[in-house]
Amino acid sequence: TALLRPQGWALITVPAFNSLFSQHDRQLKHFRRYSRQELVAAISKADLRCIDSGYFFCSLLAPRVLRLWGERVLGTGAAKNLGQWKGGAFNTSLITGALSLDDWICRAARAAGITLPGLSCWALCQKP
């Protein structure tokens, strides 16, 4: 928080749900995952005020659970070449469209008062 000016804003995103911690997280240099409540508590300890928070990548939660099951039960390894996407323009546009739909569904659910869990957690904060 030392770099944030008084009344400054920060948007924080973290991987969600520590029970989903996997080889993928280790490859990305994650140390842990957070629930929304844990993220809000960490923000408060950092002397920031949480304005709003939620989850995103709701549609990726089930595939992550299946991948984790494969990793733990079947002994399959983590994905190779992480961050070296070579899927081409068409596949990229399909994935972009799917994630845009995911975002729309998460926002619509939120507007209806429904909190959907997701693969990642976010919080909008302000320094007092």
PDB file of C-alpha atoms in Angstrom:
ATOM      1  CA  THR A   1       0.000   0.000   0.000  1.00  0.00           C
ATOM      2  CA  ALA A   2       3.020   2.319   0.239  1.00  0.00           C
ATOM      3  CA  LEU A   3       2.862   3.053  -3.496  1.00  0.00           C
ATOM      4  CA  LEU A   4      -0.838   3.921  -3.408  1.00  0.00           C
ATOM      5  CA  ARG A   5      -1.698   7.565  -2.782  1.00  0.00           C
ATOM      6  CA  PRO A   6      -4.357   8.540  -0.222  1.00  0.00           C
ATOM      7  CA  GLN A   7      -7.786   8.067  -1.838  1.00  0.00           C
ATOM      8  CA  GLY A   8      -6.062   5.990  -4.543  1.00  0.00           C
ATOM      9  CA  TRP A   9      -7.787   2.970  -6.061  1.00  0.00           C
ATOM     10  CA  ALA A  10      -6.508  -0.565  -6.634  1.00  0.00           C
ATOM     11  CA  LEU A  11      -8.073  -3.519  -8.395  1.00  0.00           C
ATOM     12  CA  ILE A  12      -6.735  -6.779  -6.992  1.00  0.00           C
ATOM     13  CA  THR A  13      -7.196 -10.185  -8.611  1.00  0.00           C
ATOM     14  CA  VAL A  14      -6.127 -13.490  -7.095  1.00  0.00           C
ATOM     15  CA  PRO A  15      -6.696 -17.176  -7.824  1.00  0.00           C
ATOM     16  CA  ALA A  16      -9.758 -18.461  -5.957  1.00  0.00           C
ATOM     17  CA  PHE A  17     -10.293 -21.377  -3.567  1.00  0.00           C
ATOM     18  CA  ASN A  18      -7.213 -22.898  -1.955  1.00  0.00           C
ATOM     19  CA  SER A  19      -8.666 -26.401  -2.378  1.00  0.00           C
ATOM     20  CA  LEU A  20      -8.061 -25.956  -6.128  1.00  0.00           C
ATOM     21  CA  PHE A  21      -4.317 -25.368  -5.716  1.00  0.00           C
ATOM     22  CA  SER A  22      -2.502 -27.426  -8.360  1.00  0.00           C
ATOM     23  CA  GLN A  23       0.631 -27.873 -10.445  1.00  0.00           C
ATOM     24  CA  HIS A  24      -0.765 -25.153 -12.709  1.00  0.00           C
ATOM     25  CA  ASP A  25      -0.557 -22.727  -9.775  1.00  0.00           C
ATOM     26  CA  ARG A  26       3.020 -23.759  -9.050  1.00  0.00           C
ATOM     27  CA  GLN A  27       3.946 -23.099 -12.690  1.00  0.00           C
ATOM     28  CA  LEU A  28       2.384 -19.638 -12.420  1.00  0.00           C
ATOM     29  CA  LYS A  29       4.311 -18.998  -9.166  1.00  0.00           C
ATOM     30  CA  HIS A  30       1.135 -18.755  -7.091  1.00  0.00           C
ATOM     31  CA  PHE A  31       1.636 -19.418  -3.396  1.00  0.00           C
ATOM     32  CA  ARG A  32      -2.018 -19.912  -2.482  1.00  0.00           C
ATOM     33  CA  ARG A  33      -5.617 -19.283  -3.517  1.00  0.00           C
ATOM     34  CA  TYR A  34      -8.213 -17.171  -1.697  1.00  0.00           C
ATOM     35  CA  SER A  35     -11.920 -17.170  -1.007  1.00  0.00           C
ATOM     36  CA  ARG A  36     -13.614 -13.812  -1.407  1.00  0.00           C
ATOM     37  CA  GLN A  37     -13.819 -13.496   2.383  1.00  0.00           C
ATOM     38  CA  GLU A  38     -10.097 -14.224   2.761  1.00  0.00           C
ATOM     39  CA  LEU A  39      -9.233 -11.622   0.135  1.00  0.00           C
ATOM     40  CA  VAL A  40     -11.404  -8.988   1.826  1.00  0.00           C
ATOM     41  CA  ALA A  41      -9.771  -9.796   5.199  1.00  0.00           C
ATOM     42  CA  ALA A  42      -6.263  -9.463   3.696  1.00  0.00           C
ATOM     43  CA  ILE A  43      -7.255  -6.124   2.167  1.00  0.00           C
ATOM     44  CA  SER A  44      -8.490  -4.897   5.531  1.00  0.00           C
ATOM     45  CA  LYS A  45      -5.215  -5.963   7.195  1.00  0.00           C
ATOM     46  CA  ALA A  46      -3.372  -3.914   4.568  1.00  0.00           C
ATOM     47  CA  ASP A  47      -5.307  -0.842   5.720  1.00  0.00           C
ATOM     48  CA  LEU A  48      -7.323  -0.607   2.520  1.00  0.00           C
ATOM     49  CA  ARG A  49     -11.081  -0.279   2.253  1.00  0.00           C
ATOM     50  CA  CYS A  50     -12.794  -2.894   0.109  1.00  0.00           C
ATOM     51  CA  ILE A  51     -15.400  -1.169  -2.072  1.00  0.00           C
ATOM     52  CA  ASP A  52     -16.634  -4.254  -3.912  1.00  0.00           C
ATOM     53  CA  SER A  53     -15.548  -7.830  -4.616  1.00  0.00           C
ATOM     54  CA  GLY A  54     -16.570 -10.945  -6.483  1.00  0.00           C
ATOM     55  CA  TYR A  55     -15.488 -13.844  -8.667  1.00  0.00           C
ATOM     56  CA  PHE A  56     -14.843 -14.256 -12.375  1.00  0.00           C
ATOM     57  CA  PHE A  57     -14.092 -17.108 -14.791  1.00  0.00           C
ATOM     58  CA  CYS A  58     -17.140 -18.970 -13.468  1.00  0.00           C
ATOM     59  CA  SER A  59     -17.240 -21.279 -16.491  1.00  0.00           C
ATOM     60  CA  LEU A  60     -13.641 -22.391 -15.875  1.00  0.00           C
ATOM     61  CA  LEU A  61     -14.330 -23.701 -12.378  1.00  0.00           C
ATOM     62  CA  ALA A  62     -15.641 -27.128 -13.482  1.00  0.00           C
ATOM     63  CA  PRO A  63     -12.764 -27.771 -15.942  1.00  0.00           C
ATOM     64  CA  ARG A  64     -10.275 -26.846 -13.195  1.00  0.00           C
ATOM     65  CA  VAL A  65     -11.914 -29.307 -10.782  1.00  0.00           C
ATOM     66  CA  LEU A  66     -11.711 -32.055 -13.424  1.00  0.00           C
ATOM     67  CA  ARG A  67      -8.078 -31.218 -14.194  1.00  0.00           C
ATOM     68  CA  LEU A  68      -7.237 -31.258 -10.488  1.00  0.00           C
ATOM     69  CA  TRP A  69      -8.977 -34.609 -10.105  1.00  0.00           C
ATOM     70  CA  GLY A  70      -6.874 -35.965 -12.968  1.00  0.00           C
ATOM     71  CA  GLU A  71      -3.752 -34.574 -11.370  1.00  0.00           C
ATOM     72  CA  ARG A  72      -4.473 -36.033  -7.935  1.00  0.00           C
ATOM     73  CA  VAL A  73      -6.239 -39.303  -8.760  1.00  0.00           C
ATOM     74  CA  LEU A  74      -4.842 -40.272 -12.148  1.00  0.00           C
ATOM     75  CA  GLY A  75      -1.418 -38.744 -11.672  1.00  0.00           C
ATOM     76  CA  THR A  76      -1.577 -36.611 -14.809  1.00  0.00           C
ATOM     77  CA  GLY A  77       0.928 -33.784 -14.832  1.00  0.00           C
ATOM     78  CA  ALA A  78       0.381 -30.069 -15.218  1.00  0.00           C
ATOM     79  CA  ALA A  79      -0.011 -28.473 -18.631  1.00  0.00           C
ATOM     80  CA  LYS A  80       3.224 -27.981 -20.525  1.00  0.00           C
ATOM     81  CA  ASN A  81       4.380 -24.760 -22.194  1.00  0.00           C
ATOM     82  CA  LEU A  82       2.189 -22.562 -20.073  1.00  0.00           C
ATOM     83  CA  GLY A  83       1.863 -19.118 -21.600  1.00  0.00           C
ATOM     84  CA  GLN A  84       2.921 -20.169 -25.087  1.00  0.00           C
ATOM     85  CA  TRP A  85      -0.449 -20.150 -26.849  1.00  0.00           C
ATOM     86  CA  LYS A  86      -0.289 -21.238 -30.481  1.00  0.00           C
ATOM     87  CA  GLY A  87      -3.973 -21.835 -31.101  1.00  0.00           C
ATOM     88  CA  GLY A  88      -4.299 -19.453 -34.033  1.00  0.00           C
ATOM     89  CA  ALA A  89      -6.674 -16.577 -34.688  1.00  0.00           C
ATOM     90  CA  PHE A  90      -9.833 -18.680 -35.047  1.00  0.00           C
ATOM     91  CA  ASN A  91      -9.343 -20.604 -31.794  1.00  0.00           C
ATOM     92  CA  THR A  92      -8.348 -17.386 -30.031  1.00  0.00           C
ATOM     93  CA  SER A  93     -11.577 -15.718 -31.180  1.00  0.00           C
ATOM     94  CA  LEU A  94     -13.618 -18.724 -29.967  1.00  0.00           C
ATOM     95  CA  ILE A  95     -12.007 -18.595 -26.538  1.00  0.00           C
ATOM     96  CA  THR A  96     -12.374 -14.813 -26.374  1.00  0.00           C
ATOM     97  CA  GLY A  97     -16.071 -15.171 -27.185  1.00  0.00           C
ATOM     98  CA  ALA A  98     -16.542 -17.887 -24.576  1.00  0.00           C
ATOM     99  CA  LEU A  99     -14.829 -15.808 -21.886  1.00  0.00           C
ATOM    100  CA  SER A 100     -16.890 -12.759 -22.867  1.00  0.00           C
ATOM    101  CA  LEU A 101     -20.027 -14.875 -22.415  1.00  0.00           C
ATOM    102  CA  ASP A 102     -18.660 -16.047 -19.055  1.00  0.00           C
ATOM    103  CA  ASP A 103     -18.218 -12.409 -18.024  1.00  0.00           C
ATOM    104  CA  TRP A 104     -21.752 -11.550 -19.147  1.00  0.00           C
ATOM    105  CA  ILE A 105     -23.224 -14.471 -17.158  1.00  0.00           C
ATOM    106  CA  CYS A 106     -21.257 -13.546 -14.016  1.00  0.00           C
ATOM    107  CA  ARG A 107     -22.383  -9.909 -14.289  1.00  0.00           C
ATOM    108  CA  ALA A 108     -26.021 -10.857 -14.950  1.00  0.00           C
ATOM    109  CA  ALA A 109     -26.047 -13.209 -11.966  1.00  0.00           C
ATOM    110  CA  ARG A 110     -24.493 -10.509  -9.797  1.00  0.00           C
ATOM    111  CA  ALA A 111     -27.100  -7.972 -10.926  1.00  0.00           C
ATOM    112  CA  ALA A 112     -29.752 -10.506  -9.875  1.00  0.00           C
ATOM    113  CA  GLY A 113     -28.136 -10.821  -6.437  1.00  0.00           C
ATOM    114  CA  ILE A 114     -26.527 -14.201  -7.143  1.00  0.00           C
ATOM    115  CA  THR A 115     -22.833 -14.724  -6.397  1.00  0.00           C
ATOM    116  CA  LEU A 116     -21.387 -17.376  -8.678  1.00  0.00           C
ATOM    117  CA  PRO A 117     -18.067 -18.888  -7.623  1.00  0.00           C
ATOM    118  CA  GLY A 118     -15.259 -18.591 -10.132  1.00  0.00           C
ATOM    119  CA  LEU A 119     -11.683 -19.578 -10.757  1.00  0.00           C
ATOM    120  CA  SER A 120     -10.459 -16.107  -9.776  1.00  0.00           C
ATOM    121  CA  CYS A 121     -11.461 -13.523  -7.196  1.00  0.00           C
ATOM    122  CA  TRP A 122     -11.346  -9.724  -7.497  1.00  0.00           C
ATOM    123  CA  ALA A 123     -11.643  -6.763  -5.161  1.00  0.00           C
ATOM    124  CA  LEU A 124     -11.843  -3.040  -5.793  1.00  0.00           C
ATOM    125  CA  CYS A 125     -10.092  -1.183  -2.970  1.00  0.00           C
ATOM    126  CA  GLN A 126      -9.376   2.347  -1.903  1.00  0.00           C
ATOM    127  CA  LYS A 127      -6.713   3.701   0.384  1.00  0.00           C
ATOM    128  CA  PRO A 128      -8.255   5.915   3.091  1.00  0.00           C
TER     129      PRO A 128
END
